[in-house]
Coordinates of C-alpha atoms in Angstrom, one line a residue:
M112 CA 19.3 -2.6 28.2
S113 CA 19.9 0.4 25.9
G114 CA 17.2 2.1 23.9
Q115 CA 18.7 0.8 20.7
E116 CA 18.8 -2.8 21.9
S117 CA 15.2 -2.7 23.1
Q118 CA 14.0 -1.6 19.6
G119 CA 14.4 -4.9 18.0
V120 CA 16.5 -5.7 14.9
A121 CA 13.8 -4.6 12.4
A122 CA 13.5 -1.1 13.9
R123 CA 17.3 -0.8 14.0
L124 CA 18.2 -2.0 10.5
A125 CA 15.2 -1.4 8.2
R126 CA 14.9 1.6 5.9
S127 CA 13.0 4.5 7.5
N128 CA 10.4 4.7 4.7
I129 CA 9.5 1.0 5.4
L130 CA 9.1 1.6 9.1
E131 CA 6.8 4.5 8.3
L132 CA 4.8 2.5 5.9
H133 CA 1.0 2.1 6.4
P134 CA 0.4 -1.2 4.6
Y135 CA -2.4 -1.7 2.1
R136 CA -5.5 -3.0 3.9
C137 CA -7.1 -5.7 1.8
A138 CA -10.7 -6.7 2.3
R139 CA -9.8 -9.8 4.2
D140 CA -7.9 -7.9 6.9
D141 CA -11.3 -6.9 8.3
Y142 CA -13.7 -9.7 7.5
S143 CA -13.3 -13.2 6.0
E144 CA -16.7 -14.8 6.6
G145 CA -20.3 -14.1 5.6
I146 CA -21.8 -12.5 2.5
L147 CA -18.6 -10.9 1.1
L148 CA -19.5 -7.9 -1.1
D149 CA -16.3 -5.9 -0.2
A150 CA -13.5 -7.0 -2.6
N151 CA -15.1 -6.6 -6.0
E152 CA -14.8 -10.3 -6.8
N153 CA -17.0 -12.0 -9.4
A154 CA -19.8 -13.5 -7.3
Y155 CA -20.5 -16.1 -10.0
G156 CA -17.0 -17.5 -9.8
P157 CA -14.7 -18.5 -12.7
P158 CA -16.0 -19.6 -16.1
T159 CA -14.2 -22.9 -16.0
P160 CA -16.2 -25.9 -14.8
K161 CA -14.8 -27.4 -11.6
E162 CA -14.2 -30.8 -13.1
V163 CA -12.1 -29.3 -15.9
S164 CA -10.0 -27.2 -13.4
D165 CA -9.4 -30.3 -11.2
S166 CA -8.3 -32.5 -14.1
A167 CA -6.0 -29.8 -15.5
S168 CA -4.2 -29.2 -12.3
M169 CA -3.7 -32.9 -11.6
A170 CA -2.1 -33.4 -15.1
L171 CA 0.8 -30.9 -14.4
A172 CA 4.4 -32.0 -13.9
L173 CA 4.8 -30.1 -10.7
E174 CA 8.4 -31.3 -10.2
R175 CA 9.4 -29.0 -13.1
Y176 CA 9.9 -25.2 -13.0
P177 CA 7.2 -23.4 -15.0
D178 CA 7.7 -21.4 -18.2
P179 CA 9.3 -18.2 -17.0
Y180 CA 7.6 -16.1 -19.7
Q181 CA 4.2 -17.7 -19.9
I182 CA 4.1 -17.7 -23.7
P183 CA 1.0 -20.0 -24.2
L184 CA -0.9 -17.8 -21.7
K185 CA 0.2 -14.6 -23.4
D186 CA -0.8 -16.0 -26.8
K187 CA -4.2 -17.0 -25.5
F188 CA -5.0 -13.8 -23.7
S189 CA -3.8 -11.5 -26.5
S190 CA -6.0 -13.5 -28.9
Y191 CA -9.0 -13.0 -26.5
R192 CA -8.4 -9.3 -26.4
A193 CA -8.2 -9.2 -30.2
V194 CA -6.6 -5.8 -30.5
E195 CA -4.9 -5.6 -33.9
G196 CA -1.2 -5.4 -33.5
I197 CA -1.1 -6.5 -29.9
S198 CA 0.6 -9.9 -29.3
A199 CA 2.6 -11.8 -26.7
K200 CA 5.7 -9.6 -27.2
H201 CA 3.6 -6.7 -25.8
M202 CA 2.8 -8.6 -22.6
F203 CA 4.2 -9.2 -19.1
V204 CA 2.5 -11.8 -16.8
G205 CA 2.7 -11.1 -13.1
V206 CA 1.5 -12.1 -9.7
G207 CA -1.6 -9.9 -10.0
S208 CA -1.3 -6.5 -11.6
D209 CA 0.3 -5.4 -8.3
E210 CA 3.6 -7.0 -9.3
A211 CA 3.7 -4.8 -12.4
I212 CA 2.9 -1.7 -10.4
D213 CA 5.9 -2.4 -8.1
L214 CA 8.2 -3.3 -11.0
L215 CA 7.4 -0.2 -12.9
M216 CA 8.3 2.0 -10.0
R217 CA 11.6 0.1 -9.4
I218 CA 12.5 0.3 -13.1
F219 CA 11.6 4.0 -13.9
C220 CA 11.9 5.8 -10.6
R221 CA 15.0 6.6 -8.6
P222 CA 14.3 6.4 -4.8
G223 CA 14.9 9.0 -2.2
G224 CA 13.0 11.9 -3.9
A225 CA 15.0 12.1 -7.2
D226 CA 11.8 11.0 -9.1
Q227 CA 8.1 11.1 -8.5
I228 CA 4.8 9.5 -9.5
L229 CA 1.5 11.2 -10.2
T230 CA -1.8 9.8 -9.1
T231 CA -5.4 11.0 -9.2
P232 CA -7.2 10.4 -5.9
P233 CA -9.5 8.9 -4.9
T234 CA -7.8 5.9 -6.5
Y235 CA -6.4 2.4 -5.9
G236 CA -4.4 2.3 -2.6
M237 CA -1.5 0.1 -3.9
Y238 CA 0.0 3.0 -5.8
K239 CA 0.6 4.8 -2.6
V240 CA 1.9 1.7 -0.8
C241 CA 4.3 0.7 -3.6
A242 CA 5.6 4.3 -3.8
K243 CA 6.3 4.3 -0.1
V244 CA 8.1 1.0 -0.2
N245 CA 10.2 2.2 -3.0
D246 CA 10.8 5.6 -1.4
I247 CA 9.2 7.6 -4.2
P248 CA 7.2 10.8 -3.5
I249 CA 3.7 11.2 -4.9
V250 CA 2.2 14.2 -6.7
N251 CA -1.6 14.1 -6.3
V252 CA -3.9 15.7 -8.8
P253 CA -7.4 14.9 -7.5
L254 CA -10.3 13.9 -9.6
T255 CA -13.3 16.3 -9.6
P256 CA -16.1 15.6 -7.2
S257 CA -17.9 13.8 -10.0
F258 CA -14.7 11.7 -10.5
D259 CA -13.5 13.1 -13.8
V260 CA -9.8 13.7 -14.5
E261 CA -8.5 17.3 -14.5
I262 CA -6.5 17.2 -17.8
E263 CA -5.1 20.7 -17.6
K264 CA -4.2 20.3 -13.9
I265 CA -2.4 17.0 -14.6
L266 CA -0.4 18.6 -17.5
D267 CA 0.4 21.6 -15.3
A268 CA 1.7 19.3 -12.6
I269 CA 4.2 17.5 -14.8
T270 CA 7.9 18.2 -14.1
P271 CA 11.0 16.4 -15.3
T272 CA 11.0 14.4 -12.1
I273 CA 7.6 12.7 -12.7
K274 CA 8.2 9.4 -14.3
L275 CA 4.9 7.5 -13.9
I276 CA 1.3 8.7 -14.2
F277 CA -1.3 6.3 -12.9
I278 CA -4.8 6.5 -14.4
C279 CA -7.3 4.0 -12.9
S280 CA -10.1 3.3 -15.4
P281 CA -12.7 2.2 -14.3
G282 CA -11.6 3.8 -11.0
N283 CA -11.6 2.2 -7.6
P284 CA -13.4 3.3 -5.5
T285 CA -15.2 5.6 -8.0
S286 CA -16.4 2.8 -10.4
K287 CA -16.2 5.4 -13.2
A288 CA -14.4 4.8 -16.5
I289 CA -12.2 7.6 -17.9
P290 CA -13.0 8.3 -21.5
L291 CA -10.3 7.2 -23.9
S292 CA -10.3 10.7 -25.4
D293 CA -9.3 12.1 -22.0
I294 CA -6.5 9.6 -21.6
E295 CA -5.2 10.3 -25.1
A296 CA -5.4 14.1 -24.5
I297 CA -2.9 13.5 -21.6
V298 CA -0.7 11.0 -23.4
S299 CA -0.4 13.0 -26.6
N300 CA 0.7 16.2 -24.9
P301 CA 4.5 16.8 -25.3
K302 CA 4.8 17.4 -21.6
C303 CA 4.2 13.6 -21.2
A304 CA 6.9 12.5 -23.6
D305 CA 9.3 11.5 -20.8
C306 CA 6.6 9.9 -18.6
I307 CA 5.2 6.4 -18.6
I308 CA 1.4 6.6 -18.5
V309 CA -0.1 3.6 -16.7
V310 CA -3.7 2.9 -17.4
D311 CA -5.0 0.4 -14.8
E312 CA -7.9 -1.5 -16.2
A313 CA -8.7 -4.1 -13.5
Y314 CA -12.4 -3.7 -14.2
V315 CA -12.4 -3.1 -17.9
D316 CA -14.5 -6.3 -18.7
Y317 CA -17.4 -4.7 -16.9
S318 CA -17.1 -1.4 -18.7
K319 CA -18.8 -0.6 -22.0
H320 CA -16.3 2.1 -22.8
G321 CA -13.6 -0.3 -24.0
T322 CA -9.9 -0.6 -23.4
A323 CA -6.8 1.6 -23.9
L324 CA -4.8 -1.2 -25.5
S325 CA -4.8 0.4 -28.9
L326 CA -2.9 3.4 -27.5
I327 CA 0.2 1.2 -26.9
L328 CA 0.9 1.0 -30.7
K329 CA 0.5 4.7 -31.1
Y330 CA 2.3 5.9 -27.9
P331 CA 5.2 3.8 -26.8
N332 CA 5.1 5.3 -23.3
V333 CA 1.7 3.9 -22.5
V334 CA 1.3 0.7 -20.5
V335 CA -2.0 -1.0 -19.6
L336 CA -2.7 -3.2 -16.6
Q337 CA -5.3 -5.9 -16.6
T338 CA -6.1 -8.9 -14.3
L339 CA -8.0 -12.1 -14.0
S340 CA -9.0 -11.3 -10.4
K341 CA -12.3 -9.5 -11.3
A342 CA -14.5 -10.5 -14.2
F343 CA -12.7 -13.8 -14.7
G344 CA -13.5 -14.8 -11.1
L345 CA -9.9 -16.0 -10.4
A346 CA -8.8 -13.7 -7.6
A347 CA -7.3 -16.7 -5.8
I348 CA -4.8 -17.6 -8.5
R349 CA -3.2 -14.0 -8.5
C350 CA -2.6 -13.5 -12.3
G351 CA -2.3 -10.1 -13.9
F352 CA -1.0 -8.6 -17.1
C353 CA 1.0 -5.5 -18.2
F354 CA 0.7 -4.6 -21.9
G355 CA 3.3 -2.2 -23.3
S356 CA 5.9 -1.6 -26.0
P357 CA 8.3 -4.5 -26.3
D358 CA 11.3 -2.6 -24.8
V359 CA 9.3 -1.8 -21.7
I360 CA 8.1 -5.4 -21.4
Q361 CA 11.7 -6.6 -21.8
L362 CA 12.7 -4.5 -18.7
L363 CA 9.9 -6.0 -16.7
N364 CA 11.0 -9.5 -17.6
N365 CA 14.6 -8.6 -16.8
V366 CA 13.7 -7.4 -13.3
K367 CA 11.1 -9.9 -12.2
A368 CA 11.8 -13.0 -10.2
P369 CA 12.9 -16.0 -12.4
Y370 CA 9.6 -18.0 -12.1
N371 CA 7.2 -15.4 -10.8
V372 CA 4.0 -17.1 -12.1
N373 CA 3.5 -20.7 -11.0
A374 CA 2.3 -23.5 -13.3
L375 CA -1.0 -24.0 -11.5
T376 CA -1.9 -20.3 -12.0
S377 CA -0.9 -20.4 -15.7
Q378 CA -2.9 -23.5 -16.4
M379 CA -6.0 -22.2 -14.6
A380 CA -5.8 -19.0 -16.6
I381 CA -5.5 -20.8 -19.9
K382 CA -8.5 -23.1 -19.1
A383 CA -10.6 -20.0 -18.1
L384 CA -9.9 -18.6 -21.6
D385 CA -11.4 -21.7 -23.1
H386 CA -14.7 -20.7 -21.5
T387 CA -15.2 -17.1 -22.5
V388 CA -18.9 -17.7 -23.5
T389 CA -19.6 -18.5 -19.8
L390 CA -17.5 -15.5 -18.8
Q391 CA -19.6 -13.2 -21.0
K392 CA -22.8 -14.6 -19.4
T393 CA -21.6 -13.8 -15.9
I394 CA -20.6 -10.3 -17.0
E395 CA -24.1 -9.7 -18.5
Q396 CA -25.7 -11.1 -15.3
T397 CA -23.6 -8.6 -13.3
W398 CA -24.7 -5.7 -15.5
E399 CA -28.3 -6.7 -14.9
E400 CA -27.9 -7.0 -11.2
R401 CA -25.9 -3.7 -11.1
K402 CA -28.8 -1.9 -12.6
K403 CA -31.3 -3.4 -10.1
L404 CA -29.1 -2.8 -7.1
A405 CA -28.4 0.8 -8.1
K406 CA -32.2 1.5 -8.5
A407 CA -33.0 -0.1 -5.2
L408 CA -30.3 1.9 -3.4
G409 CA -31.6 5.1 -5.0
N410 CA -35.0 4.4 -3.6
L411 CA -33.8 4.4 0.0
D412 CA -34.5 7.6 1.8
F413 CA -31.2 7.7 3.6
V414 CA -29.1 7.2 0.4
T415 CA -28.4 10.6 -1.1
Q416 CA -26.4 9.6 -4.1
V417 CA -25.7 6.5 -6.1
Y418 CA -22.8 7.0 -8.5
P419 CA -23.0 5.5 -12.0
S420 CA -20.9 2.4 -12.3
D421 CA -18.7 1.0 -15.1
A422 CA -17.5 -1.8 -12.8
N423 CA -18.8 -4.7 -10.8
F424 CA -19.4 -2.5 -7.7
I425 CA -21.4 0.5 -6.7
L426 CA -20.3 3.5 -4.7
F427 CA -23.1 5.3 -2.8
R428 CA -23.4 8.1 -0.3
M429 CA -25.6 8.0 2.8
K430 CA -27.2 10.9 4.6
S431 CA -25.2 9.9 7.7
H432 CA -23.9 6.9 9.8
A433 CA -22.2 5.2 6.9
L434 CA -19.3 3.9 9.0
E435 CA -21.6 2.7 11.8
S436 CA -23.9 1.0 9.2
Y437 CA -21.0 -0.7 7.5
K438 CA -19.7 -2.1 10.8
Y439 CA -23.2 -3.1 12.1
M440 CA -24.0 -5.0 8.9
A441 CA -20.7 -6.9 9.1
D442 CA -20.7 -7.7 12.8
T443 CA -24.4 -8.4 13.2
F444 CA -25.6 -9.7 9.8
A445 CA -22.3 -11.0 8.4
V446 CA -22.9 -8.9 5.3
V447 CA -19.6 -7.3 4.4
S448 CA -19.3 -4.2 2.2
R449 CA -16.5 -1.6 2.2
Y450 CA -16.5 1.8 4.0
R451 CA -14.9 4.4 1.8
G452 CA -15.8 7.6 3.7
S453 CA -12.2 8.4 4.5
E454 CA -11.2 9.0 0.9
L455 CA -11.4 12.2 -1.0
H456 CA -14.9 13.2 -2.3
C457 CA -16.3 10.0 -0.6
D458 CA -17.6 11.3 2.7
E459 CA -20.4 9.0 4.1
C460 CA -19.8 6.6 1.2
I461 CA -20.0 2.8 1.1
R462 CA -18.7 0.6 -1.8
V463 CA -20.5 -2.6 -2.4
T464 CA -19.7 -5.4 -4.8
V465 CA -22.6 -6.5 -7.1
G466 CA -23.3 -10.0 -5.9
T467 CA -25.8 -12.6 -6.9
P468 CA -29.6 -11.7 -6.7
E469 CA -29.8 -13.4 -3.4
E470 CA -26.7 -11.7 -2.0
N471 CA -27.9 -8.3 -3.2
Q472 CA -31.3 -8.7 -1.5
T473 CA -29.7 -9.8 1.7
F474 CA -27.4 -6.7 1.6
L475 CA -30.3 -4.3 1.0
K476 CA -32.2 -5.7 3.9
A477 CA -29.1 -5.6 6.2
L478 CA -28.3 -2.1 5.1
Q479 CA -31.8 -0.8 5.9
D480 CA -32.0 -2.7 9.3
S481 CA -28.5 -1.5 10.2
Y482 CA -29.2 2.2 9.4
K483 CA -32.4 2.1 11.3
I484 CA -30.7 0.9 14.4
V485 CA -27.5 3.0 14.3
S486 CA -29.3 6.2 13.4
A487 CA -31.9 5.9 16.1

């Protein structure tokens, strides 16, 4: 058998950039059972009562294709955001915000090195994965060690080949919101006139700094990503949004699959938006628990830094043995956090989702017991 025949059809026929791809590692790749504080989900669950969710899903005509443009959901969500001038025509609904990330690259970037994207690491890993899949090089302009954007360095890095600039706010894994004034300082600069600036706001509901949605009406090259996977507690239904100028949204609708969002997802999302009072209560509970958890972590002698958080998770740095502690907690105590020590500026760091009071106490005990054992 020749070497070519022994490779397999995938290795022989696939694009080289796909064969070189290191896929995004989601939290469930590592652990799927136990106290799961690793994926920044809402520990309190969706705002919709279970009996309402069950009755809504049973009433659907599942033999029919769904609304391809999700107009009722767009109307409902834009009304909830209540940003003057923003309506359904400014919205794309996708399979999580990841679909919009991929589509934006496919629409605005030519593959093979002709165009590039700009990111600010440490940041959300799917930008890198989608860029690799679409054969688009990345220009990295790192955040400062305190996780602020370097405005002048970003502007200096812009060339005619950069088509998309991704700003994650609040950031992941940083948990820090980027001030709206910093975002506007970038967007308003003439160097950015031929770039799409993508503000990824997956955690915006947990931030007290507000949203960048108002910038869309002022700058037509701004798009904003949001999701129901975090504060809304609906990670399982995979529903995200891209807000932008109507001509950008039209292109997203032109390129997407015909029925990309299913009827069950759409109905669950609409029902959740009928219970925003409950949603706000769980956000406030998370704020309170975030404050308590940050204080408790700060009191541990082996924790050297607890970063301020604008999200539903906390990034903290340990004196040593962060990776060993993370693994020991998961394998021995079934308490799952996320090791982030391999990312820029995050050496010896662990990211932990803010859970319920009981989950947070269990995590703190497991962390202390694990560190004591692995550092002995």
